[in-house]
PDB file of C-alpha atoms in Angstrom:
ATOM      1  CA  MET A   1      -2.593  -4.776  18.955  1.00  0.00           C
ATOM      2  CA  ALA A   2      -5.061  -2.526  20.713  1.00  0.00           C
ATOM      3  CA  CYS A   3      -6.457   0.001  18.296  1.00  0.00           C
ATOM      4  CA  HIS A   4      -7.287   2.261  21.236  1.00  0.00           C
ATOM      5  CA  GLN A   5      -3.628   3.240  21.686  1.00  0.00           C
ATOM      6  CA  ARG A   6      -2.309   3.658  18.161  1.00  0.00           C
ATOM      7  CA  SER A   7      -4.290   6.289  16.301  1.00  0.00           C
ATOM      8  CA  ALA A   8      -6.327   9.382  16.874  1.00  0.00           C
ATOM      9  CA  SER A   9      -7.956   8.807  13.473  1.00  0.00           C
ATOM     10  CA  LEU A  10      -9.403   5.440  14.484  1.00  0.00           C
ATOM     11  CA  PRO A  11     -10.641   5.433  18.072  1.00  0.00           C
ATOM     12  CA  CYS A  12     -11.732   2.283  19.846  1.00  0.00           C
ATOM     13  CA  ILE A  13     -14.228   0.454  17.649  1.00  0.00           C
ATOM     14  CA  PRO A  14     -17.010  -1.408  19.441  1.00  0.00           C
ATOM     15  CA  HIS A  15     -16.738  -5.021  18.364  1.00  0.00           C
ATOM     16  CA  SER A  16     -20.401  -5.148  17.351  1.00  0.00           C
ATOM     17  CA  THR A  17     -20.004  -2.373  14.777  1.00  0.00           C
ATOM     18  CA  GLU A  18     -17.778  -3.478  11.913  1.00  0.00           C
ATOM     19  CA  SER A  19     -19.527  -0.704   9.984  1.00  0.00           C
ATOM     20  CA  LYS A  20     -17.164   1.788  11.645  1.00  0.00           C
ATOM     21  CA  VAL A  21     -14.232  -0.006  10.026  1.00  0.00           C
ATOM     22  CA  GLU A  22     -16.062   0.257   6.698  1.00  0.00           C
ATOM     23  CA  VAL A  23     -16.458   4.009   7.249  1.00  0.00           C
ATOM     24  CA  GLU A  24     -12.737   4.299   8.006  1.00  0.00           C
ATOM     25  CA  LEU A  25     -11.913   2.388   4.800  1.00  0.00           C
ATOM     26  CA  GLN A  26     -14.141   4.742   2.792  1.00  0.00           C
ATOM     27  CA  GLY A  27     -12.430   7.745   4.380  1.00  0.00           C
ATOM     28  CA  LEU A  28      -9.047   6.283   3.521  1.00  0.00           C
ATOM     29  CA  GLN A  29     -10.123   5.739  -0.087  1.00  0.00           C
ATOM     30  CA  THR A  30     -11.196   9.392  -0.303  1.00  0.00           C
ATOM     31  CA  GLN A  31      -7.913  10.536   1.224  1.00  0.00           C
ATOM     32  CA  ILE A  32      -5.664   8.690  -1.231  1.00  0.00           C
ATOM     33  CA  SER A  33      -7.848   9.521  -4.250  1.00  0.00           C
ATOM     34  CA  SER A  34      -7.245  13.241  -3.803  1.00  0.00           C
ATOM     35  CA  PRO A  35      -5.398  14.891  -6.722  1.00  0.00           C
ATOM     36  CA  SER A  36      -3.158  16.650  -4.189  1.00  0.00           C
ATOM     37  CA  VAL A  37      -1.986  13.398  -2.571  1.00  0.00           C
ATOM     38  CA  THR A  38       1.585  13.443  -1.252  1.00  0.00           C
ATOM     39  CA  ILE A  39       4.036  11.013   0.311  1.00  0.00           C
ATOM     40  CA  ASP A  40       2.953  12.329   3.712  1.00  0.00           C
ATOM     41  CA  THR A  41      -0.653  11.482   2.802  1.00  0.00           C
ATOM     42  CA  MET A  42       0.426   7.959   1.864  1.00  0.00           C
ATOM     43  CA  CYS A  43       2.386   7.522   5.107  1.00  0.00           C
ATOM     44  CA  ASP A  44      -0.663   8.621   7.078  1.00  0.00           C
ATOM     45  CA  GLY A  45      -2.786   6.233   4.999  1.00  0.00           C
ATOM     46  CA  LEU A  46      -0.471   3.319   5.797  1.00  0.00           C
ATOM     47  CA  ARG A  47      -0.647   4.149   9.517  1.00  0.00           C
ATOM     48  CA  ARG A  48      -4.441   4.273   9.355  1.00  0.00           C
ATOM     49  CA  LEU A  49      -4.435   0.959   7.481  1.00  0.00           C
ATOM     50  CA  GLY A  50      -2.385  -0.610  10.280  1.00  0.00           C
ATOM     51  CA  ASP A  51      -4.959   0.586  12.795  1.00  0.00           C
ATOM     52  CA  ILE A  52      -7.761  -0.884  10.680  1.00  0.00           C
ATOM     53  CA  TYR A  53      -6.021  -4.264  10.574  1.00  0.00           C
ATOM     54  CA  ASN A  54      -5.523  -4.197  14.350  1.00  0.00           C
ATOM     55  CA  CYS A  55      -9.201  -3.482  14.910  1.00  0.00           C
ATOM     56  CA  ILE A  56     -10.278  -6.213  12.478  1.00  0.00           C
ATOM     57  CA  GLU A  57      -8.042  -8.611  14.394  1.00  0.00           C
ATOM     58  CA  GLU A  58      -9.777  -7.654  17.634  1.00  0.00           C
ATOM     59  CA  ILE A  59     -13.198  -8.120  16.041  1.00  0.00           C
ATOM     60  CA  MET A  60     -12.168 -11.519  14.667  1.00  0.00           C
ATOM     61  CA  ARG A  61     -11.047 -12.684  18.106  1.00  0.00           C
ATOM     62  CA  LEU A  62     -14.578 -12.405  19.473  1.00  0.00           C
ATOM     63  CA  PRO A  63     -15.970 -15.887  20.167  1.00  0.00           C
ATOM     64  CA  SER A  64     -19.152 -15.130  18.197  1.00  0.00           C
ATOM     65  CA  ASN A  65     -17.149 -14.181  15.090  1.00  0.00           C
ATOM     66  CA  GLN A  66     -14.771 -17.139  15.456  1.00  0.00           C
ATOM     67  CA  ALA A  67     -17.780 -19.444  15.537  1.00  0.00           C
ATOM     68  CA  GLY A  68     -19.294 -17.762  12.472  1.00  0.00           C
ATOM     69  CA  LEU A  69     -16.076 -17.966  10.457  1.00  0.00           C
ATOM     70  CA  SER A  70     -15.759 -21.684  11.179  1.00  0.00           C
ATOM     71  CA  LEU A  71     -19.176 -22.469   9.686  1.00  0.00           C
ATOM     72  CA  PRO A  72     -18.898 -24.630   6.534  1.00  0.00           C
ATOM     73  CA  GLN A  73     -20.428 -21.943   4.285  1.00  0.00           C
ATOM     74  CA  ASN A  74     -17.861 -19.390   5.489  1.00  0.00           C
ATOM     75  CA  LYS A  75     -14.814 -21.609   5.877  1.00  0.00           C
ATOM     76  CA  LYS A  76     -14.037 -21.750   2.157  1.00  0.00           C
ATOM     77  CA  MET A  77     -14.311 -17.951   1.825  1.00  0.00           C
ATOM     78  CA  VAL A  78     -11.960 -17.506   4.778  1.00  0.00           C
ATOM     79  CA  GLU A  79      -9.399 -19.913   3.288  1.00  0.00           C
ATOM     80  CA  GLU A  80      -9.550 -18.158  -0.106  1.00  0.00           C
ATOM     81  CA  GLU A  81      -9.065 -14.765   1.541  1.00  0.00           C
ATOM     82  CA  LEU A  82      -6.106 -16.089   3.519  1.00  0.00           C
ATOM     83  CA  GLU A  83      -4.531 -17.283   0.239  1.00  0.00           C
ATOM     84  CA  ARG A  84      -4.970 -13.811  -1.253  1.00  0.00           C
ATOM     85  CA  SER A  85      -3.460 -12.299   1.891  1.00  0.00           C
ATOM     86  CA  LEU A  86      -0.342 -14.439   1.360  1.00  0.00           C
ATOM     87  CA  VAL A  87      -0.008 -12.848  -2.082  1.00  0.00           C
ATOM     88  CA  LEU A  88      -0.220  -9.439  -0.387  1.00  0.00           C
ATOM     89  CA  ILE A  89       2.576 -10.428   2.010  1.00  0.00           C
ATOM     90  CA  ASP A  90       4.732 -11.442  -0.986  1.00  0.00           C
ATOM     91  CA  LEU A  91       3.963  -8.077  -2.577  1.00  0.00           C
ATOM     92  CA  CYS A  92       5.004  -6.235   0.608  1.00  0.00           C
ATOM     93  CA  ASN A  93       8.284  -8.181   0.727  1.00  0.00           C
ATOM     94  CA  SER A  94       8.959  -7.384  -2.920  1.00  0.00           C
ATOM     95  CA  MET A  95       8.209  -3.696  -2.379  1.00  0.00           C
ATOM     96  CA  GLN A  96      10.499  -3.594   0.651  1.00  0.00           C
ATOM     97  CA  GLU A  97      13.375  -4.897  -1.489  1.00  0.00           C
ATOM     98  CA  ASN A  98      12.576  -2.487  -4.325  1.00  0.00           C
ATOM     99  CA  LEU A  99      12.412   0.497  -1.979  1.00  0.00           C
ATOM    100  CA  ALA A 100      15.774  -0.470  -0.477  1.00  0.00           C
ATOM    101  CA  HIS A 101      17.272  -0.432  -4.005  1.00  0.00           C
ATOM    102  CA  LEU A 102      15.648   2.941  -4.730  1.00  0.00           C
ATOM    103  CA  LYS A 103      17.041   4.371  -1.495  1.00  0.00           C
ATOM    104  CA  MET A 104      20.541   3.201  -2.416  1.00  0.00           C
ATOM    105  CA  SER A 105      20.154   4.635  -5.914  1.00  0.00           C
ATOM    106  CA  THR A 106      19.034   7.962  -4.439  1.00  0.00           C
ATOM    107  CA  GLN A 107      22.070   8.098  -2.156  1.00  0.00           C
ATOM    108  CA  GLU A 108      24.400   7.354  -5.079  1.00  0.00           C
ATOM    109  CA  LEU A 109      22.707  10.065  -7.140  1.00  0.00           C
ATOM    110  CA  GLN A 110      23.158  12.595  -4.356  1.00  0.00           C
ATOM    111  CA  LEU A 111      26.890  11.822  -4.294  1.00  0.00           C
ATOM    112  CA  VAL A 112      27.355  12.364  -8.038  1.00  0.00           C
ATOM    113  CA  LEU A 113      25.260  15.547  -7.880  1.00  0.00           C
ATOM    114  CA  LYS A 114      27.687  16.936  -5.289  1.00  0.00           C
ATOM    115  CA  ARG A 115      30.594  16.142  -7.597  1.00  0.00           C
ATOM    116  CA  GLY A 116      28.882  17.973 -10.459  1.00  0.00           C
ATOM    117  CA  ASP A 117      29.632  15.222 -12.998  1.00  0.00           C
ATOM    118  CA  ASP A 118      26.809  15.698 -15.528  1.00  0.00           C
ATOM    119  CA  ALA A 119      27.449  12.429 -17.385  1.00  0.00           C
ATOM    120  CA  ALA A 120      27.477  10.412 -14.156  1.00  0.00           C
ATOM    121  CA  VAL A 121      24.319  12.166 -12.963  1.00  0.00           C
ATOM    122  CA  GLN A 122      22.521  11.284 -16.184  1.00  0.00           C
ATOM    123  CA  LEU A 123      23.523   7.615 -15.833  1.00  0.00           C
ATOM    124  CA  LYS A 124      22.316   7.545 -12.215  1.00  0.00           C
ATOM    125  CA  VAL A 125      19.026   9.181 -13.197  1.00  0.00           C
ATOM    126  CA  GLU A 126      18.463   6.548 -15.879  1.00  0.00           C
ATOM    127  CA  SER A 127      19.305   3.828 -13.353  1.00  0.00           C
ATOM    128  CA  PHE A 128      16.829   5.347 -10.881  1.00  0.00           C
ATOM    129  CA  ILE A 129      14.068   5.378 -13.503  1.00  0.00           C
ATOM    130  CA  ARG A 130      14.741   1.709 -14.349  1.00  0.00           C
ATOM    131  CA  LEU A 131      14.516   0.806 -10.654  1.00  0.00           C
ATOM    132  CA  ALA A 132      11.301   2.820 -10.290  1.00  0.00           C
ATOM    133  CA  LYS A 133       9.757   0.862 -13.171  1.00  0.00           C
ATOM    134  CA  GLN A 134      10.861  -2.427 -11.621  1.00  0.00           C
ATOM    135  CA  ALA A 135       9.188  -1.419  -8.356  1.00  0.00           C
ATOM    136  CA  GLN A 136       5.872  -1.280 -10.230  1.00  0.00           C
ATOM    137  CA  LYS A 137       6.180  -4.705 -11.885  1.00  0.00           C
ATOM    138  CA  PRO A 138       4.793  -6.787  -8.975  1.00  0.00           C
ATOM    139  CA  PHE A 139       1.418  -5.031  -9.321  1.00  0.00           C
ATOM    140  CA  LYS A 140       0.928  -6.480 -12.808  1.00  0.00           C
ATOM    141  CA  LYS A 141       0.821  -9.930 -11.182  1.00  0.00           C
ATOM    142  CA  ILE A 142      -1.877  -8.963  -8.667  1.00  0.00           C
ATOM    143  CA  THR A 143      -5.352  -9.896  -9.813  1.00  0.00           C
ATOM    144  CA  SER A 144      -8.193  -7.971  -8.258  1.00  0.00           C
ATOM    145  CA  SER A 145     -10.632 -10.208  -6.366  1.00  0.00           C
ATOM    146  CA  LYS A 146     -13.125  -8.062  -4.519  1.00  0.00           C
ATOM    147  CA  ALA A 147     -15.595  -9.599  -2.114  1.00  0.00           C
ATOM    148  CA  THR A 148     -19.206  -9.958  -3.191  1.00  0.00           C
ATOM    149  CA  ALA A 149     -22.434  -9.169  -1.378  1.00  0.00           C
ATOM    150  CA  GLU A 150     -22.914 -12.881  -0.652  1.00  0.00           C
ATOM    151  CA  ASP A 151     -19.684 -13.089   1.318  1.00  0.00           C
ATOM    152  CA  CYS A 152     -19.615 -13.092   5.102  1.00  0.00           C
ATOM    153  CA  ARG A 153     -19.394  -9.481   6.330  1.00  0.00           C
ATOM    154  CA  LEU A 154     -16.121 -10.032   8.160  1.00  0.00           C
ATOM    155  CA  VAL A 155     -14.569 -11.706   5.105  1.00  0.00           C
ATOM    156  CA  ARG A 156     -15.752  -8.731   3.043  1.00  0.00           C
ATOM    157  CA  LEU A 157     -14.001  -6.407   5.492  1.00  0.00           C
ATOM    158  CA  LEU A 158     -10.793  -8.406   5.157  1.00  0.00           C
ATOM    159  CA  ALA A 159     -11.052  -8.379   1.349  1.00  0.00           C
ATOM    160  CA  GLU A 160     -11.731  -4.644   1.210  1.00  0.00           C
ATOM    161  CA  THR A 161      -8.819  -3.938   3.547  1.00  0.00           C
ATOM    162  CA  ARG A 162      -6.523  -6.134   1.442  1.00  0.00           C
ATOM    163  CA  GLU A 163      -7.603  -4.296  -1.722  1.00  0.00           C
ATOM    164  CA  MET A 164      -6.957  -0.975   0.033  1.00  0.00           C
ATOM    165  CA  SER A 165      -3.483  -2.243   1.003  1.00  0.00           C
ATOM    166  CA  VAL A 166      -2.645  -3.035  -2.622  1.00  0.00           C
ATOM    167  CA  THR A 167      -3.964   0.355  -3.759  1.00  0.00           C
ATOM    168  CA  LEU A 168      -1.931   2.215  -1.129  1.00  0.00           C
ATOM    169  CA  ILE A 169       1.302   0.360  -1.878  1.00  0.00           C
ATOM    170  CA  GLU A 170       0.862   0.748  -5.630  1.00  0.00           C
ATOM    171  CA  SER A 171       0.041   4.460  -5.335  1.00  0.00           C
ATOM    172  CA  THR A 172       3.101   4.974  -3.146  1.00  0.00           C
ATOM    173  CA  SER A 173       5.336   3.180  -5.648  1.00  0.00           C
ATOM    174  CA  LEU A 174       4.079   5.536  -8.382  1.00  0.00           C
ATOM    175  CA  LEU A 175       4.292   8.670  -6.256  1.00  0.00           C
ATOM    176  CA  LEU A 176       7.814   8.233  -4.848  1.00  0.00           C
ATOM    177  CA  PRO A 177       9.663   8.588  -8.196  1.00  0.00           C
ATOM    178  CA  LYS A 178       7.471  11.537  -9.216  1.00  0.00           C
ATOM    179  CA  GLN A 179       8.197  13.344  -5.966  1.00  0.00           C
ATOM    180  CA  PHE A 180      11.894  12.574  -6.302  1.00  0.00           C
ATOM    181  CA  ALA A 181      11.867  13.890  -9.867  1.00  0.00           C
ATOM    182  CA  ALA A 182      10.099  17.067  -8.777  1.00  0.00           C
ATOM    183  CA  THR A 183      12.644  17.762  -6.034  1.00  0.00           C
ATOM    184  CA  LYS A 184      15.597  17.219  -8.370  1.00  0.00           C
ATOM    185  CA  GLY A 185      14.229  19.566 -11.035  1.00  0.00           C
ATOM    186  CA  SER A 186      13.548  19.234 -14.733  1.00  0.00           C
ATOM    187  CA  LYS A 187      17.220  19.407 -15.779  1.00  0.00           C
ATOM    188  CA  TRP A 188      17.751  15.762 -14.820  1.00  0.00           C
ATOM    189  CA  PHE A 189      14.155  14.555 -15.125  1.00  0.00           C
ATOM    190  CA  PRO A 190      12.847  16.068 -18.381  1.00  0.00           C
ATOM    191  CA  TYR A 191      10.857  12.886 -19.001  1.00  0.00           C
ATOM    192  CA  GLN A 192       9.148  12.378 -15.653  1.00  0.00           C
ATOM    193  CA  GLY A 193       6.192  10.718 -17.329  1.00  0.00           C
ATOM    194  CA  SER A 194       8.433   7.903 -18.527  1.00  0.00           C
ATOM    195  CA  ILE A 195       8.685   6.597 -14.960  1.00  0.00           C
ATOM    196  CA  GLN A 196       5.272   4.998 -15.373  1.00  0.00           C
ATOM    197  CA  SER A 197       5.872   3.624 -18.861  1.00  0.00           C
ATOM    198  CA  SER A 198       6.854   0.062 -19.583  1.00  0.00           C
ATOM    199  CA  PRO A 199      10.549  -0.712 -19.689  1.00  0.00           C
TER     200      PRO A 199
END
């Protein structure tokens, strides 16, 4: 839980300066918006996001912040943000299942590639693309609900971090099939762009 131990990118954040978390979120947004983003970039982004959540948790545990969040004008905002966070947890569970299916599909494809059975490879490729499209479906159900300037600063931080989580997971789900297609070559993935299209 201590952010001091987990990441060199996010050193210990003084509890009085939530602005440092905001700076880290902005840096993360810049990192994943780069046109040269890779799976390694996304993995690093997810690690940094975990550190941000740990530091927000520490900030929230401060008695002064706990008192502020329990005020009537903030309580409703906190409850609404918690509801949205539950949706994020559902999304993470769904993505975990989808990625497990993609991993299995990849392993099956590697086996048929070794056998050199072109027809079987083509079927496995098509199956992989269908699974990749399914992995992107949960994001259509997520409605964006960014915090406003009137919201409590800590609630805004939570909302911005949640939005960053959705962006990172969605970007990863789009990038994984593209990277897989690139490594397997154009012979089996002549229609890489179709991975993002609707089924």
